[in-house]
CSV table of C-alpha atoms in Angstrom, one decimal:
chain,number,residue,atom,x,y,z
A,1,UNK,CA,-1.7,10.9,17.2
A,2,UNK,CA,-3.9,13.7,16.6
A,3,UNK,CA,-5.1,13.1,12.9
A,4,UNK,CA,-6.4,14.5,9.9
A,5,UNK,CA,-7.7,12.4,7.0
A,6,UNK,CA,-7.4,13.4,3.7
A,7,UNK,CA,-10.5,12.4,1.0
A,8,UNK,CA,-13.5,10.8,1.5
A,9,UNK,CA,-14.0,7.8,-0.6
A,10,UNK,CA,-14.0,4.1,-0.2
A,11,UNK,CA,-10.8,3.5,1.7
A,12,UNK,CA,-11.8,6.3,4.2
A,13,UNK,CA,-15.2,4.9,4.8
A,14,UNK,CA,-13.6,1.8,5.8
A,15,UNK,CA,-11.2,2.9,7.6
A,16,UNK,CA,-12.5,5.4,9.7
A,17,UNK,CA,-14.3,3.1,12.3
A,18,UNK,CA,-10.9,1.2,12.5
A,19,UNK,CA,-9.5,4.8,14.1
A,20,UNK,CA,-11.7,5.2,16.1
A,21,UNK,CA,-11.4,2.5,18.2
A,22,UNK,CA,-7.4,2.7,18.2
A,23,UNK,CA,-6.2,4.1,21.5
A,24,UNK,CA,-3.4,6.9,21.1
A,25,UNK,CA,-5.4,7.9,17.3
A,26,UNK,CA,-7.6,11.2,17.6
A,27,UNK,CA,-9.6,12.1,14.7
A,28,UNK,CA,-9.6,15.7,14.5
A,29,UNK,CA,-10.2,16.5,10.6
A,30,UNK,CA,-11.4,15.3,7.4
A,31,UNK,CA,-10.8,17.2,4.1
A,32,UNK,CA,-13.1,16.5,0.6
A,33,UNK,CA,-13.2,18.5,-2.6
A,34,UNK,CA,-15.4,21.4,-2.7
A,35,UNK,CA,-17.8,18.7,-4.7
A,36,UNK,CA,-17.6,16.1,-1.7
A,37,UNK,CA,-17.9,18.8,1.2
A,38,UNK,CA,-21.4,17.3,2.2
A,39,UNK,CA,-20.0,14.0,2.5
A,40,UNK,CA,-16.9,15.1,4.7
A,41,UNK,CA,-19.8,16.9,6.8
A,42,UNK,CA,-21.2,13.6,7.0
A,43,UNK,CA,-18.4,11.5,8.0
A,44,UNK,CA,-17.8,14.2,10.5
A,45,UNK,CA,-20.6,14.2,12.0
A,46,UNK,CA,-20.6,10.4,12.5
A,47,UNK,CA,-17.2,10.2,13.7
A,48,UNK,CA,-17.1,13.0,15.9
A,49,UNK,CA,-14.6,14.8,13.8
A,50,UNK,CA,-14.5,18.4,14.4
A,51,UNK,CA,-13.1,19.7,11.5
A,52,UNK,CA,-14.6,18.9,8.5
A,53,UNK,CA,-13.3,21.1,5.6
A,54,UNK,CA,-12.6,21.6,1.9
A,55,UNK,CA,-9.4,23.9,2.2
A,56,UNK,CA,-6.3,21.7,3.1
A,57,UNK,CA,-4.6,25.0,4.5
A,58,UNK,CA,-7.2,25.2,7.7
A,59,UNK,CA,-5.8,21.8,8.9
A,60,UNK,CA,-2.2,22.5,8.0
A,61,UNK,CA,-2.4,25.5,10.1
A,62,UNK,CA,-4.3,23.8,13.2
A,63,UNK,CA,-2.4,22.9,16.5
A,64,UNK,CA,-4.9,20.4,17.0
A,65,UNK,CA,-3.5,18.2,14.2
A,66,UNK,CA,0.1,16.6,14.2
A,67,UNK,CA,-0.3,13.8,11.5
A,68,UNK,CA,-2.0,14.1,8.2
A,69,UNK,CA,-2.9,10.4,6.4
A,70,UNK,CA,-3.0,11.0,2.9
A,71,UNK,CA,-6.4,8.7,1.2
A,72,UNK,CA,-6.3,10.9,-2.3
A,73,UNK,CA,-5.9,9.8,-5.9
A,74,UNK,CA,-2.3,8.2,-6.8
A,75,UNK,CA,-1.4,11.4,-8.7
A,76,UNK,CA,-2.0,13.7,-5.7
A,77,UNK,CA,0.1,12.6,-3.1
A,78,UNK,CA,3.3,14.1,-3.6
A,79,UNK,CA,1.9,17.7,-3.7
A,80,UNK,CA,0.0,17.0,-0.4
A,81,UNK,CA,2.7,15.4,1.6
A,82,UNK,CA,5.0,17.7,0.5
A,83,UNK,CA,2.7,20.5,1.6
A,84,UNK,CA,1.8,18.3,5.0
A,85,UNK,CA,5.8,18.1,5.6
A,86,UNK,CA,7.0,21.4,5.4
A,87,UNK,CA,3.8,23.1,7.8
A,88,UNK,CA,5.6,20.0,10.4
A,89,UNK,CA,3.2,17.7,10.2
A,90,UNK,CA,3.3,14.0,10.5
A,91,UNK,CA,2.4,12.0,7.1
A,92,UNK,CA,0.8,8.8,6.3
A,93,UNK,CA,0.4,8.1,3.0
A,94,UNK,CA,-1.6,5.5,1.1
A,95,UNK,CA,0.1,3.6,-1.8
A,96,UNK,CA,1.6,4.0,-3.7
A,97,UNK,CA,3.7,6.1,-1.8
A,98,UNK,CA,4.3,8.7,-5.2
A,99,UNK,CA,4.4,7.9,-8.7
A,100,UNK,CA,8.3,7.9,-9.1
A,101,UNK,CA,11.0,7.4,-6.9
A,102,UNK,CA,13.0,10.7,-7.3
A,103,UNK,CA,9.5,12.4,-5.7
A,104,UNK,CA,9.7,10.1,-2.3
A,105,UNK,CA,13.3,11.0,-2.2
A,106,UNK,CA,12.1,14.5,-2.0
A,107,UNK,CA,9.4,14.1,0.9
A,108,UNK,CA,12.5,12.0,2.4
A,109,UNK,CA,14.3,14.9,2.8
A,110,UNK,CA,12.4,17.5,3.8
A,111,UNK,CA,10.7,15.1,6.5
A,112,UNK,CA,14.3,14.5,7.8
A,113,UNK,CA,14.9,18.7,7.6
A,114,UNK,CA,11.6,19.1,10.0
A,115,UNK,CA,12.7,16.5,12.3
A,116,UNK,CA,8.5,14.8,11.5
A,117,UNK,CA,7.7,11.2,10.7
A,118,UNK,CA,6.7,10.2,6.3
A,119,UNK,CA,5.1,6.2,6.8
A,120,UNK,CA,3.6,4.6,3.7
A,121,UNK,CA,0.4,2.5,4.5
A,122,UNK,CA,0.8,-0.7,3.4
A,123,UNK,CA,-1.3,-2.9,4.8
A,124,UNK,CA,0.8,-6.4,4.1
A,125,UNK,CA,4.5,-5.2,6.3
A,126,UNK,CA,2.5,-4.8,9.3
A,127,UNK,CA,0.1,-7.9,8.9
A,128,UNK,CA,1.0,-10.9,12.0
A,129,UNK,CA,0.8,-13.4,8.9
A,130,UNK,CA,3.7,-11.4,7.3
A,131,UNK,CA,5.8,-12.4,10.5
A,132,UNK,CA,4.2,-16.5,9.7
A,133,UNK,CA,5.9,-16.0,6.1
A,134,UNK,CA,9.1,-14.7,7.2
A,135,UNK,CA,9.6,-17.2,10.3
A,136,UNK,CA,8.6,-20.1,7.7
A,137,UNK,CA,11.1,-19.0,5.3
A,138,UNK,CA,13.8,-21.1,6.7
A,139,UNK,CA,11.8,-24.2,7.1
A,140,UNK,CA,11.5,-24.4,3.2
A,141,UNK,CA,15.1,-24.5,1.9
A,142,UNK,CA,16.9,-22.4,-1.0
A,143,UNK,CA,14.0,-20.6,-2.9
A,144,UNK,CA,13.7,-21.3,-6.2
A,145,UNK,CA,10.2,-20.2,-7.7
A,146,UNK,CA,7.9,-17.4,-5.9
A,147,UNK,CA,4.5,-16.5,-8.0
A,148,UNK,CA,1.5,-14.1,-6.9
A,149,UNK,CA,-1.6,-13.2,-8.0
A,150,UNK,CA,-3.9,-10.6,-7.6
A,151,UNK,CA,-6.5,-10.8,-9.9
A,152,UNK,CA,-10.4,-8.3,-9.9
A,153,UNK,CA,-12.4,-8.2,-12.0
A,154,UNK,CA,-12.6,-4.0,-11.9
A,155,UNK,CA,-16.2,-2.6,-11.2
A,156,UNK,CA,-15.2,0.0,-13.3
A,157,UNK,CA,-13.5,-1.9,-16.0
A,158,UNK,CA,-16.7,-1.5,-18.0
A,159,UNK,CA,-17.4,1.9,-17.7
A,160,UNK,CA,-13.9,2.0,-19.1
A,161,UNK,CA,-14.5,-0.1,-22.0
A,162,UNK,CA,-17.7,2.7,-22.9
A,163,UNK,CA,-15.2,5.4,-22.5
A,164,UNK,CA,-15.5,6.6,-18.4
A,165,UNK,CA,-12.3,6.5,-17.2
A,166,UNK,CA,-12.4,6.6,-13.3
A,167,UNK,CA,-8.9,7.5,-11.5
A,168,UNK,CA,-7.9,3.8,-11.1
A,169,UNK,CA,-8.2,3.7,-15.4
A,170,UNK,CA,-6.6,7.3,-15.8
A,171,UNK,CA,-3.0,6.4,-16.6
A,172,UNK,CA,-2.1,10.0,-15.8
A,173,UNK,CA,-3.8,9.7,-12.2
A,174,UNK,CA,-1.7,6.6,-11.7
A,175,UNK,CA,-4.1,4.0,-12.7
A,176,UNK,CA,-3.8,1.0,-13.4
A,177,UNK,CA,-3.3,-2.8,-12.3
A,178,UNK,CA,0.6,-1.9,-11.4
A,179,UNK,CA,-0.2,0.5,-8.9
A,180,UNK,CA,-3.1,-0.5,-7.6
A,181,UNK,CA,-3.2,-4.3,-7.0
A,182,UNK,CA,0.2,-5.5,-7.9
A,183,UNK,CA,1.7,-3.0,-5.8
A,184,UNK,CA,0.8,-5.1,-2.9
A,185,UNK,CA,2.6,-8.0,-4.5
A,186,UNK,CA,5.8,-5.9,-4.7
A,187,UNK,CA,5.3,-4.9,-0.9
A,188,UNK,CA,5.5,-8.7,-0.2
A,189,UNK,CA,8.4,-10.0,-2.2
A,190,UNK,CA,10.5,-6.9,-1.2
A,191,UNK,CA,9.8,-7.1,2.0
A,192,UNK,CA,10.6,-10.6,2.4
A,193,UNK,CA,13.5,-10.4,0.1
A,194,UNK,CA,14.7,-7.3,-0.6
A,195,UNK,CA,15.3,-5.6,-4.3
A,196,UNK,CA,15.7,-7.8,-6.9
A,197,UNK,CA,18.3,-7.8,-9.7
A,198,UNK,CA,15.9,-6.8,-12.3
A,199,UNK,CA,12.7,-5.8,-13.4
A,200,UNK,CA,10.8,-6.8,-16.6
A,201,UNK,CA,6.8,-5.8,-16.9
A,202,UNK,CA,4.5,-6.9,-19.6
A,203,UNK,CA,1.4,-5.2,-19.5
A,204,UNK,CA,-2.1,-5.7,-21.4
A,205,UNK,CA,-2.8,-2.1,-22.5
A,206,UNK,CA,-6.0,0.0,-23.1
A,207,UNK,CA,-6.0,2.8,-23.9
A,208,UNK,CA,-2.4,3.7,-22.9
A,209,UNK,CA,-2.9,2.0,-19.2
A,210,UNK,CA,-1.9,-1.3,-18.3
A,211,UNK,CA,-5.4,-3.6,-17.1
A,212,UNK,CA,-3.5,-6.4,-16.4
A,213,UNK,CA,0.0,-7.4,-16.4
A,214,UNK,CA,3.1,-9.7,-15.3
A,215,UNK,CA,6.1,-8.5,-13.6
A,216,UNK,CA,9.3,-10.7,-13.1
A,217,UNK,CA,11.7,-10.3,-10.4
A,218,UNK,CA,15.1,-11.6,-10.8
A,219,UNK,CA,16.5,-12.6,-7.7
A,220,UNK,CA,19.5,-14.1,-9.2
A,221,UNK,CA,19.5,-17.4,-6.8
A,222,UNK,CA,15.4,-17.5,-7.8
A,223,UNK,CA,12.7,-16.0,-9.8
A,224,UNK,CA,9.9,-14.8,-9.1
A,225,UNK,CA,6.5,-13.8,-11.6
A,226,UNK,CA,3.9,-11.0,-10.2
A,227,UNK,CA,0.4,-10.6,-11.9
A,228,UNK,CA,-2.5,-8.4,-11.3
A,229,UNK,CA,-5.6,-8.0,-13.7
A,230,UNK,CA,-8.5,-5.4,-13.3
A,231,UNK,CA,-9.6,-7.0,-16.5
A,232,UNK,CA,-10.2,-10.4,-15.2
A,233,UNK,CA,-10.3,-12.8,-12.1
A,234,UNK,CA,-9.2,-15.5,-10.6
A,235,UNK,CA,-8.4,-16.9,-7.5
A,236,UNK,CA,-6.0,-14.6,-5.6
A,237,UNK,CA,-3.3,-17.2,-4.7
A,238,UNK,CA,0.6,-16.3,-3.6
A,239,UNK,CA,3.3,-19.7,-3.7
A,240,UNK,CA,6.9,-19.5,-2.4
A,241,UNK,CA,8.7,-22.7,-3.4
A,242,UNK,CA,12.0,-23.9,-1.6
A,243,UNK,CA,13.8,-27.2,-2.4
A,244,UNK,CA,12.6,-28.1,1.0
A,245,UNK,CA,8.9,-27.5,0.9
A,246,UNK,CA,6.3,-24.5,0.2
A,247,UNK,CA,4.4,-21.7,1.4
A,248,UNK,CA,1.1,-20.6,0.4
A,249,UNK,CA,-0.7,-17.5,0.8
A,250,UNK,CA,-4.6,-18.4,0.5
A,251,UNK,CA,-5.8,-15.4,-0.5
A,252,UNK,CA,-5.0,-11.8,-1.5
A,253,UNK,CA,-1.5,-10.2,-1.2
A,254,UNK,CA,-3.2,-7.4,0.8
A,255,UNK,CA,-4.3,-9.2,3.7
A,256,UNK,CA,-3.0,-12.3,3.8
A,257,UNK,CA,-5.6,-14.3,5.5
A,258,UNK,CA,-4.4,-17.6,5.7
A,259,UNK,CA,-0.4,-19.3,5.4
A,260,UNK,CA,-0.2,-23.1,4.2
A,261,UNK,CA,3.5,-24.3,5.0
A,262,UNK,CA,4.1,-27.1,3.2
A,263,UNK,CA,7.6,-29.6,4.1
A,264,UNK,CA,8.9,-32.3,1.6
A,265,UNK,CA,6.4,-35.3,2.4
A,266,UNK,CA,4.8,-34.0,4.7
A,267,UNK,CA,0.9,-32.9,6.0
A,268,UNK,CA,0.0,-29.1,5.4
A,269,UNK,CA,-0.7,-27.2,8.1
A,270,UNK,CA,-2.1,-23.6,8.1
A,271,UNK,CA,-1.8,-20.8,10.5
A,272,UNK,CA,-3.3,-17.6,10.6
A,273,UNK,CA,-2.1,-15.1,13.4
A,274,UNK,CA,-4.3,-12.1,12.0
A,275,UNK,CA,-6.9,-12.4,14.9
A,276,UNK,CA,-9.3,-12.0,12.4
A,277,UNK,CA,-9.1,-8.1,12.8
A,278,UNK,CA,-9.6,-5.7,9.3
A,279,UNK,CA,-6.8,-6.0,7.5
A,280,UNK,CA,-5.8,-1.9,8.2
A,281,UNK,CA,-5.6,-2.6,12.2
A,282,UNK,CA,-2.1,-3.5,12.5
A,283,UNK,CA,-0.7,-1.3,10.2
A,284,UNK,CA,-2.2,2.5,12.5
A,285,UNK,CA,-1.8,0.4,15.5
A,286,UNK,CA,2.1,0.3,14.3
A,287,UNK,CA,1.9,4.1,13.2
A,288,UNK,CA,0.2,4.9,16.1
A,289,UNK,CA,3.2,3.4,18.2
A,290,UNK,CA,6.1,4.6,16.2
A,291,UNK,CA,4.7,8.2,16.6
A,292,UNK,CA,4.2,8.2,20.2
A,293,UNK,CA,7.8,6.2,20.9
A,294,UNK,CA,9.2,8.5,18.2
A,295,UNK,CA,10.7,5.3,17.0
A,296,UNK,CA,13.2,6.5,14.4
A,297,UNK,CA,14.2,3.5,13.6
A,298,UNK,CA,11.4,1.6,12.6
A,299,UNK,CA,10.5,4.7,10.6
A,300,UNK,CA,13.6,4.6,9.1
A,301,UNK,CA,13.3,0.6,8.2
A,302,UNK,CA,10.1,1.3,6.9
A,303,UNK,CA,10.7,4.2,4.5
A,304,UNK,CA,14.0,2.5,3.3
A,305,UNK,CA,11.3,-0.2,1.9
A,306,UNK,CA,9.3,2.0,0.5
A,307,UNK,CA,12.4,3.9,-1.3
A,308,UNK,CA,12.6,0.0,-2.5
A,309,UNK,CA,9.3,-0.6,-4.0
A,310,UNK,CA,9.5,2.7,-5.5
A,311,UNK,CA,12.4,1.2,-7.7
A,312,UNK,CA,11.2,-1.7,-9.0
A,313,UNK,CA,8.0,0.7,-10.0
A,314,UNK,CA,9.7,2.9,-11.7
A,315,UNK,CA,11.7,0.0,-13.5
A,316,UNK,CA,8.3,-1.3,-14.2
A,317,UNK,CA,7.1,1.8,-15.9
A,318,UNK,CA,10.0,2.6,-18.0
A,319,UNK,CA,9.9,-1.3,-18.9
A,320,UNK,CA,6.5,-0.7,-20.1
A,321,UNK,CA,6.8,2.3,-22.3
């Protein structure tokens, strides 16, 4: 995979020295704002990235790059996958994927026209404790009762309340505690269970963007509730209850540190399988792979999910309104 990363804020500080240490990943290019150019000089001179720039078409036109990862505000990642896709180029795109459905069904298409690869990055589907929950499920019984939450206390939330509204407040640059932390709830449950039956969200609003909020999932046979807050805190805790025990997530929805499996009766034990490696390993070591296998079908599996998720959000948002 010869790469080119897109932005150069927090998530692309903390993931570049997970790259660069992931055999088959070249980093070739970084691309900032005109405003951030110094800073994508910066990371490019730490990194040893040759190509540091502030005009998106020099990497589209470079040989040197096959795959472009996508680390931009909410709001701009449609335009820039779309532009990534049709000059050939690989794309790996931070989530949420777009802000509607009907826009990934369009990057859908024209990746399958060019014959190139569209993956979301979502750090929970590629996670070894995301294999624990699945291989547990059985062990539990007939799910009744699913909850997760993942509650932070926003270091921008009181800038907000002054009147700065950063990207993550900006309803308009898809802000907000749906998209940004209880999308990684979604990720879970509808990759563990597929798409529910129906989708209700009600959302604490300020000024016309939702801080916090509770989404429901009916699953027909079992229900599950979804909360994320930016507003407030608490512990981030996930619980899947069967009639024939439970499993526990202790800790965020994002990285999923530690399982609890809990049987009728019996002791607790826990398991964690993550290796105790950053929480964005797995998921390029998987891109990585798929890329240099051209593994269609796990591509295929995995935007098929992401088509899914997309659903319920967009049920979520018109549920809001």
């Amino acid at each position: 995979m010869k790469l080119a990363v897109l932005g150069t804020g927090k998530i692309v500080q903390e993931v570049l020295p997970i790259l660069e240490n992931i055999t088959g990943i070249a980093l070739v290019g970084i691309l900032s704002t005109p405003r951030s150019l110094s800073k994508a000089q910066e990371l490019a001179h730490r990194y040893a990235i040759p190509i540091a720039t502030n005009r998106y078409e020099d990497l589209l036109a470079s040989d040197a790059i096959d795959t472009i990862y996508i680390a931009t505000p909410n709001n701009t990642h449609y335009t820039y996958a779309k532009k990534a896709l049709q000059a050939g180029k690989n794309v790996i795109c931070e989530k949420p994927f777009t802000l509607k459905k009907s826009d990934l069904e369009d990057l859908a298409t024209i990746a399958k026209q060019k014959q190139v690869f569209l993956l979301e990055a979502i750090t929970n589907q590629y996670l070894p404790n995301f294999a624990v929950i699945k291989e547990a499920l059985p062990s539990i019984g007939e799910i009744k009762i699913v909850e997760c939450n993942y509650s932070q206390y926003s270091s921008r939330y009181d800038a907000f309340k002054k009147g700065e509204v950063a990207p993550a407040f900006d309803p308009e640059m898809g802000g907000g505690a749906l998209y940004d932390l209880n999308i990684y709830n979604i990720h879970l449950i509808v990759g563990l269970f597929g798409q529910p039956k129906s989708v209700y969200y009600l959302a604490n609003k300020e000024k016309d963007v939702d801080t916090s909020g509770v989404l429901v999932m009916d699953f027909d046979r079992f229900k599950c509730v979804c909360i994320a807050a930016k507003d407030c805190e608490a512990e981030a805790r996930s619980t899947i209850q069967g009639n024939k025990g439970s499993i526990a997530i202790l800790g965020a929805t994002n990285s999923l540190p530690v399982i609890q499996v809990t049987l009728n009766k019996e002791k607790s034990h826990l398991i964690d399988h993550n290796a105790n490696k950053h929480r964005m390993q797995a998921e390029f070591e998987n891109f990585e792979r798929i890329l240099a296998t051209r593994d269609s079908k796990s591509a295929q599996k995995a935007l098929e999910h992401s088509l899914a998720v997309m659903a319920v959000l967009d049920n979520a948002r018109e549920y809001m309104k």
